[in-house]
């Protein structure tokens, strides 16, 4: 009965470095979402995966951001050439189906600090 | 496009007092509405959701919310709060026409004082 897990929990990096964040969804959940939460702000949608369908990348803020997911398992979010404005908590969520009425289950997040 | 506005960034309230956290949304299509709670140092947890049917929905920990289509609102209420309700509360919307991605409000910090 494990929930959504994310690693690392905290990441401090220097401006210009690449970082990779990992998300393990709940087993059997076909839908996976990435969100970003900047300090004092709400969550912003980044990207959505549903099975083997093409992902919805409409929320990615720039081409420095990319994400992958293999089937219905682990996902990685990669930020290249990090900037200070990338500092935020990155949250992953999974859902049994990719539909508006389905509950999303959130992981604890990865806090990224770019110096 | 959809958007969510949480009208209060912080709501201080004394223990055992009632509380209302306000949420308004904007959408050109039918929506599903959610309230999530984030306790200190924990992940987001679903409090309650409105999908269809009765406009008054009840959630965990004694919270309830009322969907008002004419006012495009989904305010969260609790008749008597506890210290343990201190947390960040997020209102969110999705629709049947998208992939389930949630559009969140800015969040409201509920501070319950003894």
PDB file of C-alpha atoms in Angstrom:
ATOM      1  CA  UNK A   1       0.000   0.000   0.000  1.00  0.00           C
ATOM      2  CA  UNK A   2       2.830   2.425  -0.748  1.00  0.00           C
ATOM      3  CA  UNK A   3       1.925   5.897  -1.882  1.00  0.00           C
ATOM      4  CA  UNK A   4       3.653   8.087  -4.443  1.00  0.00           C
ATOM      5  CA  UNK A   5       7.316   8.468  -3.663  1.00  0.00           C
ATOM      6  CA  UNK A   6       9.771  11.061  -4.918  1.00  0.00           C
ATOM      7  CA  UNK A   7      13.530  11.383  -4.751  1.00  0.00           C
ATOM      8  CA  UNK A   8      15.547  13.168  -3.726  1.00  0.00           C
ATOM      9  CA  UNK A   9      13.555  14.978  -1.038  1.00  0.00           C
ATOM     10  CA  UNK A  10      15.920  17.928  -1.255  1.00  0.00           C
ATOM     11  CA  UNK A  11      18.314  19.019  -3.979  1.00  0.00           C
ATOM     12  CA  UNK A  12      20.695  21.957  -3.879  1.00  0.00           C
ATOM     13  CA  UNK A  13      22.499  22.740  -7.107  1.00  0.00           C
ATOM     14  CA  UNK A  14      24.465  25.498  -8.715  1.00  0.00           C
ATOM     15  CA  UNK A  15      23.122  27.654 -11.487  1.00  0.00           C
ATOM     16  CA  UNK A  16      23.819  26.090 -14.863  1.00  0.00           C
ATOM     17  CA  UNK A  17      23.879  22.479 -13.670  1.00  0.00           C
ATOM     18  CA  UNK A  18      21.418  19.827 -14.800  1.00  0.00           C
ATOM     19  CA  UNK A  19      19.163  18.058 -12.298  1.00  0.00           C
ATOM     20  CA  UNK A  20      17.010  14.951 -12.482  1.00  0.00           C
ATOM     21  CA  UNK A  21      14.007  14.359 -10.241  1.00  0.00           C
ATOM     22  CA  UNK A  22      12.340  10.992  -9.860  1.00  0.00           C
ATOM     23  CA  UNK A  23       8.764   9.922  -9.208  1.00  0.00           C
ATOM     24  CA  UNK A  24       7.458   6.441  -8.389  1.00  0.00           C
ATOM     25  CA  UNK A  25       3.664   6.394  -8.827  1.00  0.00           C
ATOM     26  CA  UNK A  26       1.218   4.127  -7.083  1.00  0.00           C
ATOM     27  CA  UNK A  27       1.241   0.712  -8.735  1.00  0.00           C
ATOM     28  CA  UNK A  28      -1.517   0.384 -11.314  1.00  0.00           C
ATOM     29  CA  UNK A  29      -2.063   4.104 -11.751  1.00  0.00           C
ATOM     30  CA  UNK A  30      -1.995   4.907 -15.444  1.00  0.00           C
ATOM     31  CA  UNK A  31      -1.943   8.687 -15.143  1.00  0.00           C
ATOM     32  CA  UNK A  32       1.011  10.672 -13.816  1.00  0.00           C
ATOM     33  CA  UNK A  33       1.315  14.432 -13.369  1.00  0.00           C
ATOM     34  CA  UNK A  34       4.139  16.817 -12.497  1.00  0.00           C
ATOM     35  CA  UNK A  35       3.442  20.145 -10.797  1.00  0.00           C
ATOM     36  CA  UNK A  36       5.657  22.962  -9.547  1.00  0.00           C
ATOM     37  CA  UNK A  37       5.013  24.962  -6.372  1.00  0.00           C
ATOM     38  CA  UNK A  38       6.984  28.166  -6.056  1.00  0.00           C
ATOM     39  CA  UNK A  39       7.271  29.802  -2.661  1.00  0.00           C
ATOM     40  CA  UNK A  40       3.998  31.427  -1.654  1.00  0.00           C
ATOM     41  CA  UNK A  41       2.204  30.332  -4.793  1.00  0.00           C
ATOM     42  CA  UNK A  42      -0.188  27.631  -5.871  1.00  0.00           C
ATOM     43  CA  UNK A  43       0.735  24.577  -7.855  1.00  0.00           C
ATOM     44  CA  UNK A  44       1.416  24.937 -11.578  1.00  0.00           C
ATOM     45  CA  UNK A  45       0.783  22.028 -13.924  1.00  0.00           C
ATOM     46  CA  UNK A  46       3.881  20.972 -15.872  1.00  0.00           C
ATOM     47  CA  UNK A  47       3.270  17.708 -17.728  1.00  0.00           C
ATOM     48  CA  UNK A  48       0.911  14.714 -17.870  1.00  0.00           C
ATOM     49  CA  UNK A  49       1.463  11.088 -18.892  1.00  0.00           C
ATOM     50  CA  UNK A  50      -1.274   8.544 -19.626  1.00  0.00           C
ATOM     51  CA  UNK A  51      -0.154   5.046 -20.479  1.00  0.00           C
ATOM     52  CA  UNK A  52       1.545   4.957 -23.868  1.00  0.00           C
ATOM     53  CA  UNK A  53      -0.216   8.054 -25.198  1.00  0.00           C
ATOM     54  CA  UNK A  54       1.715  11.167 -26.157  1.00  0.00           C
ATOM     55  CA  UNK A  55       2.267  13.285 -23.056  1.00  0.00           C
ATOM     56  CA  UNK A  56       0.614  16.651 -22.510  1.00  0.00           C
ATOM     57  CA  UNK A  57       3.596  18.985 -22.225  1.00  0.00           C
ATOM     58  CA  UNK A  58       1.591  22.195 -22.335  1.00  0.00           C
ATOM     59  CA  UNK A  59       2.719  23.332 -18.875  1.00  0.00           C
ATOM     60  CA  UNK A  60       6.477  23.046 -19.315  1.00  0.00           C
ATOM     61  CA  UNK A  61       7.874  26.577 -18.872  1.00  0.00           C
ATOM     62  CA  UNK A  62      10.808  26.285 -21.270  1.00  0.00           C
ATOM     63  CA  UNK A  63      12.727  23.824 -23.417  1.00  0.00           C
ATOM     64  CA  UNK A  64      15.134  23.325 -20.524  1.00  0.00           C
ATOM     65  CA  UNK A  65      12.456  21.167 -18.929  1.00  0.00           C
ATOM     66  CA  UNK A  66      11.752  17.633 -20.111  1.00  0.00           C
ATOM     67  CA  UNK A  67      10.231  14.496 -18.648  1.00  0.00           C
ATOM     68  CA  UNK A  68      10.043  10.825 -19.447  1.00  0.00           C
ATOM     69  CA  UNK A  69       7.970   7.914 -18.309  1.00  0.00           C
ATOM     70  CA  UNK A  70       8.429   4.300 -19.257  1.00  0.00           C
ATOM     71  CA  UNK A  71       5.025   2.641 -19.603  1.00  0.00           C
ATOM     72  CA  UNK A  72       3.120   3.010 -16.360  1.00  0.00           C
ATOM     73  CA  UNK A  73       6.108   3.121 -14.070  1.00  0.00           C
ATOM     74  CA  UNK A  74       8.735   5.575 -12.918  1.00  0.00           C
ATOM     75  CA  UNK A  75       8.961   9.098 -14.311  1.00  0.00           C
ATOM     76  CA  UNK A  76      11.903  11.476 -14.346  1.00  0.00           C
ATOM     77  CA  UNK A  77      11.763  15.248 -14.695  1.00  0.00           C
ATOM     78  CA  UNK A  78      14.973  16.787 -16.005  1.00  0.00           C
ATOM     79  CA  UNK A  79      15.877  20.449 -15.798  1.00  0.00           C
ATOM     80  CA  UNK A  80      18.884  21.466 -17.864  1.00  0.00           C
ATOM     81  CA  UNK A  81      21.052  24.513 -17.197  1.00  0.00           C
ATOM     82  CA  UNK A  82      19.141  25.347 -14.019  1.00  0.00           C
ATOM     83  CA  UNK A  83      18.313  28.954 -13.204  1.00  0.00           C
ATOM     84  CA  UNK A  84      17.495  30.537  -9.862  1.00  0.00           C
ATOM     85  CA  UNK A  85      13.854  30.935 -10.895  1.00  0.00           C
ATOM     86  CA  UNK A  86      13.657  27.119 -11.105  1.00  0.00           C
ATOM     87  CA  UNK A  87      13.867  26.965  -7.299  1.00  0.00           C
ATOM     88  CA  UNK A  88      10.597  25.411  -6.144  1.00  0.00           C
ATOM     89  CA  UNK A  89       9.020  22.260  -4.783  1.00  0.00           C
ATOM     90  CA  UNK A  90       8.332  19.801  -7.592  1.00  0.00           C
ATOM     91  CA  UNK A  91       5.360  17.552  -6.902  1.00  0.00           C
ATOM     92  CA  UNK A  92       4.369  14.367  -8.631  1.00  0.00           C
ATOM     93  CA  UNK A  93       0.865  12.900  -8.543  1.00  0.00           C
ATOM     94  CA  UNK A  94      -0.657   9.727  -9.901  1.00  0.00           C
ATOM     95  CA  UNK A  95      -4.234   8.723 -10.605  1.00  0.00           C
ATOM     96  CA  UNK A  96      -5.999   5.497 -11.594  1.00  0.00           C
ATOM     97  CA  UNK A  97      -7.141   7.182 -14.814  1.00  0.00           C
ATOM     98  CA  UNK A  98      -6.404  10.414 -16.590  1.00  0.00           C
ATOM     99  CA  UNK A  99      -9.815  11.976 -16.204  1.00  0.00           C
ATOM    100  CA  UNK A 100     -10.995  15.187 -14.644  1.00  0.00           C
ATOM    101  CA  UNK A 101     -13.069  13.455 -11.998  1.00  0.00           C
ATOM    102  CA  UNK A 102     -10.357  11.134 -10.729  1.00  0.00           C
ATOM    103  CA  UNK A 103      -8.565  11.865  -7.457  1.00  0.00           C
ATOM    104  CA  UNK A 104      -4.870  12.531  -7.736  1.00  0.00           C
ATOM    105  CA  UNK A 105      -2.522  11.178  -5.087  1.00  0.00           C
ATOM    106  CA  UNK A 106       0.458  13.391  -4.398  1.00  0.00           C
ATOM    107  CA  UNK A 107       3.996  12.556  -3.414  1.00  0.00           C
ATOM    108  CA  UNK A 108       5.911  14.491  -0.742  1.00  0.00           C
ATOM    109  CA  UNK A 109       7.761  16.562  -3.337  1.00  0.00           C
ATOM    110  CA  UNK A 110      11.359  17.428  -4.141  1.00  0.00           C
ATOM    111  CA  UNK A 111      12.553  20.797  -2.892  1.00  0.00           C
ATOM    112  CA  UNK A 112      14.967  22.219  -5.476  1.00  0.00           C
ATOM    113  CA  UNK A 113      17.231  25.110  -4.565  1.00  0.00           C
ATOM    114  CA  UNK A 114      19.349  26.690  -7.284  1.00  0.00           C
ATOM    115  CA  UNK A 115      22.188  28.824  -5.932  1.00  0.00           C
TER     116      UNK A 115
ATOM    117  CA  UNK B   1      -9.087  28.596 -20.075  1.00  0.00           C
ATOM    118  CA  UNK B   2      -9.760  27.865 -16.451  1.00  0.00           C
ATOM    119  CA  UNK B   3      -8.613  29.781 -13.396  1.00  0.00           C
ATOM    120  CA  UNK B   4      -9.081  29.624  -9.645  1.00  0.00           C
ATOM    121  CA  UNK B   5      -8.971  32.491  -7.172  1.00  0.00           C
ATOM    122  CA  UNK B   6      -8.653  32.011  -3.449  1.00  0.00           C
ATOM    123  CA  UNK B   7      -9.659  35.302  -1.996  1.00  0.00           C
ATOM    124  CA  UNK B   8      -7.736  35.098   1.278  1.00  0.00           C
ATOM    125  CA  UNK B   9      -4.048  34.289   1.538  1.00  0.00           C
ATOM    126  CA  UNK B  10      -4.217  33.907   5.328  1.00  0.00           C
ATOM    127  CA  UNK B  11      -7.118  33.256   7.676  1.00  0.00           C
ATOM    128  CA  UNK B  12      -6.426  33.474  11.419  1.00  0.00           C
ATOM    129  CA  UNK B  13      -9.128  32.023  13.638  1.00  0.00           C
ATOM    130  CA  UNK B  14      -9.488  30.944  17.258  1.00  0.00           C
ATOM    131  CA  UNK B  15      -9.978  27.315  18.181  1.00  0.00           C
ATOM    132  CA  UNK B  16     -13.616  26.147  18.165  1.00  0.00           C
ATOM    133  CA  UNK B  17     -14.698  29.086  15.994  1.00  0.00           C
ATOM    134  CA  UNK B  18     -16.288  28.538  12.570  1.00  0.00           C
ATOM    135  CA  UNK B  19     -14.280  29.194   9.429  1.00  0.00           C
ATOM    136  CA  UNK B  20     -14.921  29.745   5.728  1.00  0.00           C
ATOM    137  CA  UNK B  21     -12.202  29.644   3.084  1.00  0.00           C
ATOM    138  CA  UNK B  22     -13.316  31.239  -0.149  1.00  0.00           C
ATOM    139  CA  UNK B  23     -12.753  29.945  -3.659  1.00  0.00           C
ATOM    140  CA  UNK B  24     -14.013  31.264  -6.984  1.00  0.00           C
ATOM    141  CA  UNK B  25     -13.353  29.733 -10.364  1.00  0.00           C
ATOM    142  CA  UNK B  26     -13.657  30.666 -14.002  1.00  0.00           C
ATOM    143  CA  UNK B  27     -14.366  28.158 -16.749  1.00  0.00           C
ATOM    144  CA  UNK B  28     -16.197  27.961 -20.058  1.00  0.00           C
ATOM    145  CA  UNK B  29     -16.961  24.255 -19.601  1.00  0.00           C
ATOM    146  CA  UNK B  30     -18.376  22.095 -16.861  1.00  0.00           C
ATOM    147  CA  UNK B  31     -15.948  21.600 -14.023  1.00  0.00           C
ATOM    148  CA  UNK B  32     -15.029  19.285 -11.232  1.00  0.00           C
ATOM    149  CA  UNK B  33     -13.945  21.011  -8.022  1.00  0.00           C
ATOM    150  CA  UNK B  34     -11.538  19.904  -5.332  1.00  0.00           C
ATOM    151  CA  UNK B  35     -10.137  21.069  -2.019  1.00  0.00           C
ATOM    152  CA  UNK B  36      -6.732  19.743  -1.018  1.00  0.00           C
ATOM    153  CA  UNK B  37      -4.978  20.263   2.327  1.00  0.00           C
ATOM    154  CA  UNK B  38      -1.248  20.399   2.964  1.00  0.00           C
ATOM    155  CA  UNK B  39      -0.277  19.930   6.610  1.00  0.00           C
ATOM    156  CA  UNK B  40       3.166  21.211   7.661  1.00  0.00           C
ATOM    157  CA  UNK B  41       5.905  19.041   6.189  1.00  0.00           C
ATOM    158  CA  UNK B  42       3.418  16.695   4.532  1.00  0.00           C
ATOM    159  CA  UNK B  43       2.141  16.098   1.014  1.00  0.00           C
ATOM    160  CA  UNK B  44      -1.196  17.236  -0.395  1.00  0.00           C
ATOM    161  CA  UNK B  45      -4.247  15.278   0.706  1.00  0.00           C
ATOM    162  CA  UNK B  46      -7.724  15.392  -0.771  1.00  0.00           C
ATOM    163  CA  UNK B  47     -10.295  16.950   1.581  1.00  0.00           C
ATOM    164  CA  UNK B  48     -13.357  16.721  -0.634  1.00  0.00           C
ATOM    165  CA  UNK B  49     -14.548  16.981  -4.219  1.00  0.00           C
ATOM    166  CA  UNK B  50     -17.596  17.987  -6.225  1.00  0.00           C
ATOM    167  CA  UNK B  51     -18.270  15.985  -9.359  1.00  0.00           C
ATOM    168  CA  UNK B  52     -22.033  16.228  -9.827  1.00  0.00           C
ATOM    169  CA  UNK B  53     -25.313  15.910  -7.939  1.00  0.00           C
ATOM    170  CA  UNK B  54     -25.820  17.481  -4.537  1.00  0.00           C
ATOM    171  CA  UNK B  55     -24.148  20.851  -4.326  1.00  0.00           C
ATOM    172  CA  UNK B  56     -23.212  20.347  -0.659  1.00  0.00           C
ATOM    173  CA  UNK B  57     -20.325  17.942  -0.297  1.00  0.00           C
ATOM    174  CA  UNK B  58     -18.845  16.617   2.897  1.00  0.00           C
ATOM    175  CA  UNK B  59     -15.233  15.665   3.327  1.00  0.00           C
ATOM    176  CA  UNK B  60     -12.828  14.428   5.921  1.00  0.00           C
ATOM    177  CA  UNK B  61     -12.204  16.031   9.314  1.00  0.00           C
ATOM    178  CA  UNK B  62     -15.620  17.715   9.449  1.00  0.00           C
ATOM    179  CA  UNK B  63     -15.110  19.972   6.435  1.00  0.00           C
ATOM    180  CA  UNK B  64     -17.802  20.669   3.866  1.00  0.00           C
ATOM    181  CA  UNK B  65     -18.108  22.799   0.748  1.00  0.00           C
ATOM    182  CA  UNK B  66     -20.953  24.122  -1.331  1.00  0.00           C
ATOM    183  CA  UNK B  67     -20.871  24.381  -5.121  1.00  0.00           C
ATOM    184  CA  UNK B  68     -22.648  27.502  -6.346  1.00  0.00           C
ATOM    185  CA  UNK B  69     -22.793  27.517 -10.132  1.00  0.00           C
ATOM    186  CA  UNK B  70     -24.363  30.966 -10.484  1.00  0.00           C
ATOM    187  CA  UNK B  71     -21.663  32.540  -8.343  1.00  0.00           C
ATOM    188  CA  UNK B  72     -18.932  30.209  -9.652  1.00  0.00           C
ATOM    189  CA  UNK B  73     -17.856  29.540  -6.097  1.00  0.00           C
ATOM    190  CA  UNK B  74     -16.843  26.535  -4.020  1.00  0.00           C
ATOM    191  CA  UNK B  75     -16.277  27.828  -0.489  1.00  0.00           C
ATOM    192  CA  UNK B  76     -14.940  25.505   2.209  1.00  0.00           C
ATOM    193  CA  UNK B  77     -16.456  25.590   5.700  1.00  0.00           C
ATOM    194  CA  UNK B  78     -16.040  24.011   9.093  1.00  0.00           C
ATOM    195  CA  UNK B  79     -18.331  24.838  12.036  1.00  0.00           C
ATOM    196  CA  UNK B  80     -15.658  24.420  14.710  1.00  0.00           C
ATOM    197  CA  UNK B  81     -11.935  24.291  14.015  1.00  0.00           C
ATOM    198  CA  UNK B  82      -9.169  22.595  15.963  1.00  0.00           C
ATOM    199  CA  UNK B  83      -5.509  23.435  16.362  1.00  0.00           C
ATOM    200  CA  UNK B  84      -4.757  20.436  14.166  1.00  0.00           C
ATOM    201  CA  UNK B  85      -6.559  22.099  11.240  1.00  0.00           C
ATOM    202  CA  UNK B  86      -3.679  24.546  10.886  1.00  0.00           C
ATOM    203  CA  UNK B  87      -2.480  23.959   7.322  1.00  0.00           C
ATOM    204  CA  UNK B  88      -2.414  25.284   3.763  1.00  0.00           C
ATOM    205  CA  UNK B  89      -5.644  24.740   1.820  1.00  0.00           C
ATOM    206  CA  UNK B  90      -5.805  24.646  -1.965  1.00  0.00           C
ATOM    207  CA  UNK B  91      -8.856  24.879  -4.178  1.00  0.00           C
ATOM    208  CA  UNK B  92      -8.500  23.256  -7.607  1.00  0.00           C
ATOM    209  CA  UNK B  93     -10.541  22.694 -10.744  1.00  0.00           C
ATOM    210  CA  UNK B  94     -10.451  20.227 -13.599  1.00  0.00           C
ATOM    211  CA  UNK B  95     -12.905  19.428 -16.364  1.00  0.00           C
ATOM    212  CA  UNK B  96     -14.225  16.538 -18.364  1.00  0.00           C
ATOM    213  CA  UNK B  97     -12.682  18.028 -21.485  1.00  0.00           C
ATOM    214  CA  UNK B  98      -9.091  17.800 -20.337  1.00  0.00           C
ATOM    215  CA  UNK B  99      -6.731  15.168 -19.117  1.00  0.00           C
ATOM    216  CA  UNK B 100      -7.485  15.667 -15.480  1.00  0.00           C
ATOM    217  CA  UNK B 101      -4.766  18.229 -14.932  1.00  0.00           C
ATOM    218  CA  UNK B 102      -5.637  20.399 -11.991  1.00  0.00           C
ATOM    219  CA  UNK B 103      -5.638  24.180 -12.007  1.00  0.00           C
ATOM    220  CA  UNK B 104      -4.902  25.376  -8.486  1.00  0.00           C
ATOM    221  CA  UNK B 105      -5.587  28.536  -6.571  1.00  0.00           C
ATOM    222  CA  UNK B 106      -2.813  30.335  -4.709  1.00  0.00           C
ATOM    223  CA  UNK B 107      -3.652  28.653  -1.424  1.00  0.00           C
ATOM    224  CA  UNK B 108      -5.009  29.871   1.909  1.00  0.00           C
ATOM    225  CA  UNK B 109      -3.092  29.443   5.137  1.00  0.00           C
ATOM    226  CA  UNK B 110      -5.445  28.619   7.994  1.00  0.00           C
ATOM    227  CA  UNK B 111      -3.907  29.549  11.343  1.00  0.00           C
ATOM    228  CA  UNK B 112      -5.863  28.218  14.312  1.00  0.00           C
ATOM    229  CA  UNK B 113      -4.978  29.927  17.575  1.00  0.00           C
ATOM    230  CA  UNK B 114      -5.636  28.538  21.067  1.00  0.00           C
TER     231      UNK B 114
END
